[in-house]
Tab-separated table of C-alpha atoms in Angstrom:
chain	number	residue	atom	x	y	z
A	924	UNK	CA	96.126	113.275	99.288
A	925	UNK	CA	97.981	110.960	96.744
A	926	UNK	CA	96.353	110.230	93.407
A	927	UNK	CA	96.873	108.186	90.385
A	928	UNK	CA	95.340	109.031	87.052
A	929	UNK	CA	95.064	106.823	84.076
A	930	UNK	CA	93.526	108.707	81.277
A	931	UNK	CA	93.047	106.095	78.863
A	932	UNK	CA	90.012	103.783	79.580
A	933	UNK	CA	91.087	101.433	76.530
A	934	UNK	CA	93.644	100.918	74.228
A	935	UNK	CA	94.435	98.774	70.931
A	936	UNK	CA	97.704	97.775	69.719
A	937	UNK	CA	98.710	95.498	66.945
A	938	UNK	CA	100.638	92.160	67.670
A	939	UNK	CA	104.408	92.689	67.727
A	940	UNK	CA	104.189	96.368	68.002
A	941	UNK	CA	105.056	98.238	71.297
A	942	UNK	CA	102.355	100.303	73.317
A	943	UNK	CA	102.660	103.158	75.989
A	944	UNK	CA	100.120	103.173	78.911
A	945	UNK	CA	99.857	106.344	80.432
A	946	UNK	CA	100.081	106.847	84.384
A	947	UNK	CA	100.465	110.144	86.120
A	948	UNK	CA	100.735	110.532	89.967
A	949	UNK	CA	100.262	113.113	92.785
A	950	UNK	CA	101.842	113.221	96.019
A	951	UNK	CA	103.941	115.581	98.227
A	952	UNK	CA	105.863	112.693	99.708
A	953	UNK	CA	109.587	112.262	98.696
A	954	UNK	CA	109.677	108.611	99.348
A	955	UNK	CA	107.053	106.614	97.112
A	956	UNK	CA	107.067	103.507	94.821
A	957	UNK	CA	105.394	103.034	91.782
A	958	UNK	CA	103.673	99.620	90.602
A	959	UNK	CA	101.931	98.272	87.353
A	960	UNK	CA	99.989	95.313	87.557
A	961	UNK	CA	98.167	93.091	84.946
A	962	UNK	CA	94.512	91.655	85.449
A	963	UNK	CA	93.443	89.448	82.763
A	964	UNK	CA	89.882	88.348	82.428
A	965	UNK	CA	90.547	85.643	84.830
A	966	UNK	CA	90.595	88.288	87.446
A	967	UNK	CA	93.959	87.645	89.101
A	968	UNK	CA	96.290	90.474	89.845
A	969	UNK	CA	99.658	89.894	88.528
A	970	UNK	CA	102.705	92.417	89.261
A	971	UNK	CA	104.611	93.316	86.516
A	972	UNK	CA	107.272	96.166	87.357
A	973	UNK	CA	108.270	98.519	90.253
A	974	UNK	CA	110.022	101.997	90.441
A	975	UNK	CA	111.174	103.575	93.542
A	976	UNK	CA	111.240	107.193	93.858
A	977	UNK	CA	115.058	107.400	94.373
A	978	UNK	CA	115.764	104.887	91.485
A	979	UNK	CA	117.593	106.903	88.810
A	980	UNK	CA	117.597	104.335	86.317
A	981	UNK	CA	114.087	103.134	84.655
A	982	UNK	CA	113.130	99.923	85.919
A	983	UNK	CA	112.749	97.086	83.096
A	984	UNK	CA	111.561	93.666	83.365
A	985	UNK	CA	111.548	91.575	80.268
A	986	UNK	CA	109.424	93.005	77.815
A	987	UNK	CA	108.151	95.550	80.287
A	988	UNK	CA	109.771	99.100	81.220
A	989	UNK	CA	108.611	101.716	83.075
A	990	UNK	CA	109.169	105.310	81.751
A	991	UNK	CA	109.672	107.406	85.019
A	992	UNK	CA	109.781	110.936	84.569
A	993	UNK	CA	109.910	112.503	88.371
A	994	UNK	CA	109.617	116.179	87.417
A	995	UNK	CA	106.522	115.473	85.428
A	996	UNK	CA	105.137	112.934	87.916
A	997	UNK	CA	104.607	110.153	85.310
A	998	UNK	CA	105.250	106.814	85.282
A	999	UNK	CA	104.283	105.344	81.886
A	1000	UNK	CA	104.418	101.453	81.114
A	1001	UNK	CA	105.875	100.629	77.968
A	1002	UNK	CA	105.145	96.989	76.630
A	1003	UNK	CA	107.520	96.030	73.625
A	1004	UNK	CA	106.440	93.357	71.040
A	1005	UNK	CA	102.882	93.122	72.127
A	1006	UNK	CA	101.542	89.476	72.438
A	1007	UNK	CA	97.869	88.442	72.176
A	1008	UNK	CA	98.328	87.079	75.922
A	1009	UNK	CA	98.995	90.738	76.758
A	1010	UNK	CA	95.492	91.707	76.218
A	1011	UNK	CA	93.961	92.648	79.896
A	1012	UNK	CA	93.389	95.548	82.127
A	1013	UNK	CA	96.568	97.444	83.536
A	1014	UNK	CA	96.572	99.218	86.517
A	1015	UNK	CA	99.275	101.800	87.802
A	1016	UNK	CA	99.484	102.083	91.536
A	1017	UNK	CA	101.562	104.006	94.160
A	1018	UNK	CA	102.785	103.329	97.701
A	1019	UNK	CA	103.692	105.930	100.376
A	1020	UNK	CA	104.785	105.131	103.812
A	1021	UNK	CA	108.568	105.941	104.114
A	1022	UNK	CA	110.665	103.298	105.724
A	1023	UNK	CA	107.817	102.028	108.103
A	1024	UNK	CA	106.994	98.870	105.594
A	1025	UNK	CA	103.183	99.809	106.189
A	1026	UNK	CA	102.671	100.401	102.283
A	1027	UNK	CA	98.876	100.486	101.267
A	1028	UNK	CA	98.593	101.072	97.355
A	1029	UNK	CA	96.576	103.690	95.712
A	1030	UNK	CA	95.447	102.406	92.218
A	1031	UNK	CA	94.470	104.581	89.301
A	1032	UNK	CA	91.354	103.550	87.321
A	1033	UNK	CA	92.945	101.159	84.949
A	1034	UNK	CA	93.395	100.881	81.244
A	1035	UNK	CA	92.112	97.937	79.109
A	1036	UNK	CA	94.633	96.984	76.286
A	1037	UNK	CA	93.258	94.833	73.717
A	1038	UNK	CA	96.169	93.323	71.170
A	1039	UNK	CA	94.942	92.578	67.624
A	1040	UNK	CA	96.370	89.951	65.348
B	590	UNK	CA	105.562	80.851	95.495
B	591	UNK	CA	103.557	83.156	97.473
B	592	UNK	CA	100.025	82.020	97.737
B	593	UNK	CA	97.171	84.165	99.032
B	594	UNK	CA	93.759	82.310	98.908
B	595	UNK	CA	90.095	83.613	99.668
B	596	UNK	CA	87.271	81.695	100.959
B	597	UNK	CA	84.938	81.965	97.677
B	598	UNK	CA	85.171	83.102	94.382
B	599	UNK	CA	81.558	84.086	94.241
B	600	UNK	CA	79.211	84.548	96.851
B	601	UNK	CA	75.471	85.753	96.873
B	602	UNK	CA	73.973	87.227	100.275
B	603	UNK	CA	70.713	88.928	100.946
B	604	UNK	CA	70.350	92.489	102.314
B	605	UNK	CA	71.044	92.819	105.953
B	606	UNK	CA	72.859	89.648	106.099
B	607	UNK	CA	76.321	89.318	108.005
B	608	UNK	CA	79.004	88.400	105.487
B	609	UNK	CA	82.307	87.070	106.321
B	610	UNK	CA	85.196	87.213	103.512
B	611	UNK	CA	88.346	85.175	104.671
B	612	UNK	CA	91.631	85.532	103.420
B	613	UNK	CA	94.628	83.245	104.366
B	614	UNK	CA	98.359	83.845	102.946
B	615	UNK	CA	101.274	81.378	103.377
B	616	UNK	CA	104.196	83.492	103.281
B	617	UNK	CA	104.533	84.927	106.844
B	618	UNK	CA	103.665	88.302	105.510
B	619	UNK	CA	103.171	91.005	108.133
B	620	UNK	CA	101.051	93.220	105.853
B	621	UNK	CA	97.321	92.259	104.992
B	622	UNK	CA	95.129	94.307	102.913
B	623	UNK	CA	91.255	94.365	101.579
B	624	UNK	CA	90.482	96.210	98.393
B	625	UNK	CA	87.145	96.384	96.542
B	626	UNK	CA	87.214	96.804	92.795
B	627	UNK	CA	84.292	98.365	90.642
B	628	UNK	CA	84.421	99.361	87.058
B	629	UNK	CA	85.917	102.624	86.265
B	630	UNK	CA	87.270	103.003	89.827
B	631	UNK	CA	90.197	100.828	89.990
B	632	UNK	CA	90.870	99.385	93.509
B	633	UNK	CA	90.007	101.158	96.743
B	634	UNK	CA	91.338	100.301	99.972
B	635	UNK	CA	88.771	99.267	102.706
B	636	UNK	CA	91.399	98.325	105.528
B	637	UNK	CA	94.729	97.057	105.965
B	638	UNK	CA	96.624	95.307	109.050
B	639	UNK	CA	100.416	95.478	109.633
B	640	UNK	CA	100.285	93.149	112.669
B	641	UNK	CA	98.184	90.658	114.373
B	642	UNK	CA	95.175	92.608	116.079
B	643	UNK	CA	96.361	95.639	114.427
B	644	UNK	CA	94.194	97.649	111.777
B	645	UNK	CA	93.998	100.883	110.145
B	646	UNK	CA	91.084	102.195	107.961
B	647	UNK	CA	91.646	102.601	104.228
B	648	UNK	CA	89.774	104.941	101.688
B	649	UNK	CA	86.451	103.401	102.162
B	650	UNK	CA	85.828	101.498	105.602
B	651	UNK	CA	82.222	102.553	106.357
B	652	UNK	CA	80.164	99.449	106.606
B	653	UNK	CA	83.167	97.156	106.753
B	654	UNK	CA	85.237	95.865	109.840
B	655	UNK	CA	88.088	93.517	110.157
B	656	UNK	CA	89.718	91.058	112.224
B	657	UNK	CA	92.960	89.712	112.315
B	658	UNK	CA	93.670	87.162	115.093
B	659	UNK	CA	96.513	85.116	113.575
B	660	UNK	CA	99.358	86.390	111.143
B	661	UNK	CA	98.283	84.434	108.277
B	662	UNK	CA	94.587	85.420	108.170
B	663	UNK	CA	92.833	88.471	107.644
B	664	UNK	CA	88.978	88.662	107.490
B	665	UNK	CA	86.764	91.217	106.063
B	666	UNK	CA	83.246	91.733	107.614
B	667	UNK	CA	80.168	93.188	106.359
B	668	UNK	CA	77.909	93.851	109.203
B	669	UNK	CA	74.855	94.086	107.482
B	670	UNK	CA	75.169	93.721	103.692
B	671	UNK	CA	73.675	96.368	101.422
B	672	UNK	CA	73.243	96.272	97.671
B	673	UNK	CA	75.889	99.013	97.192
B	674	UNK	CA	78.464	96.573	98.587
B	675	UNK	CA	78.134	94.285	95.432
B	676	UNK	CA	81.782	94.122	94.332
B	677	UNK	CA	84.631	92.267	93.572
B	678	UNK	CA	86.682	92.100	96.823
B	679	UNK	CA	90.484	91.444	96.408
B	680	UNK	CA	92.773	90.252	99.607
B	681	UNK	CA	96.498	91.010	99.291
B	682	UNK	CA	99.717	90.746	101.513
B	683	UNK	CA	103.050	92.043	101.621
B	684	UNK	CA	106.220	91.785	103.723
B	685	UNK	CA	107.062	94.576	105.860
B	686	UNK	CA	110.871	94.939	105.023
B	687	UNK	CA	113.025	94.308	102.107
B	688	UNK	CA	112.647	94.895	98.296
B	689	UNK	CA	109.697	96.799	96.709
B	690	UNK	CA	106.983	95.693	99.240
B	691	UNK	CA	105.306	94.272	96.186
B	692	UNK	CA	101.714	93.078	97.058
B	693	UNK	CA	100.447	89.512	96.337
B	694	UNK	CA	96.940	89.308	95.446
B	695	UNK	CA	94.206	86.662	95.832
B	696	UNK	CA	92.043	85.545	93.294
B	697	UNK	CA	89.187	87.673	94.372
B	698	UNK	CA	85.658	87.133	95.730
B	699	UNK	CA	82.707	88.458	93.588
B	700	UNK	CA	80.020	89.295	95.933
B	701	UNK	CA	76.333	89.855	94.926
B	702	UNK	CA	74.257	91.499	97.540
B	703	UNK	CA	70.427	91.174	96.690
């Protein structure tokens, strides 16, 4: 069965510094996708970034990048130049399902990031 | 912009009541999902649907059922609410083809069962 592990329940970072949120995954499938979502205190889930298992380059979206190490089964999120508005819960998630398009997500337990001024 | 709406942000029900949580999406997505979110556990999949009248069980379907009579609407039903179903419920939708299959989430319903 697939599993996502986030080992950091909480993290602190100084404003303007970079921070890495850890995520490891476990699956025997060859085709999968990895996602990061942000959940501010208001509760909505905001999609940040996606990495496909066959993508050779690490995904980047603005200040977010995904450090994908397939052999180690890790998909860490790197946030550069942290801002106060980055304070939130962050979830790593994985989808399986091949090419059917029927892709439910398996989520990790989340990491609460607090950015300090 | 994709919009996923849920019928209530907050809901308080009594033990044994039948509870309906409604979710509507406006982007013609084939897939719709119901998750529950509990502290320390992340989001767990209850049910999902990949087409009208089609449904599949997720990781924690016990005590829940779903209905999808129209493509845009996916309902979660608690047949007889219990206190251990007090939680945040999140609905999501995604397209069946193309791109990353990113899921778009609704604002959530915080359900309290007393």
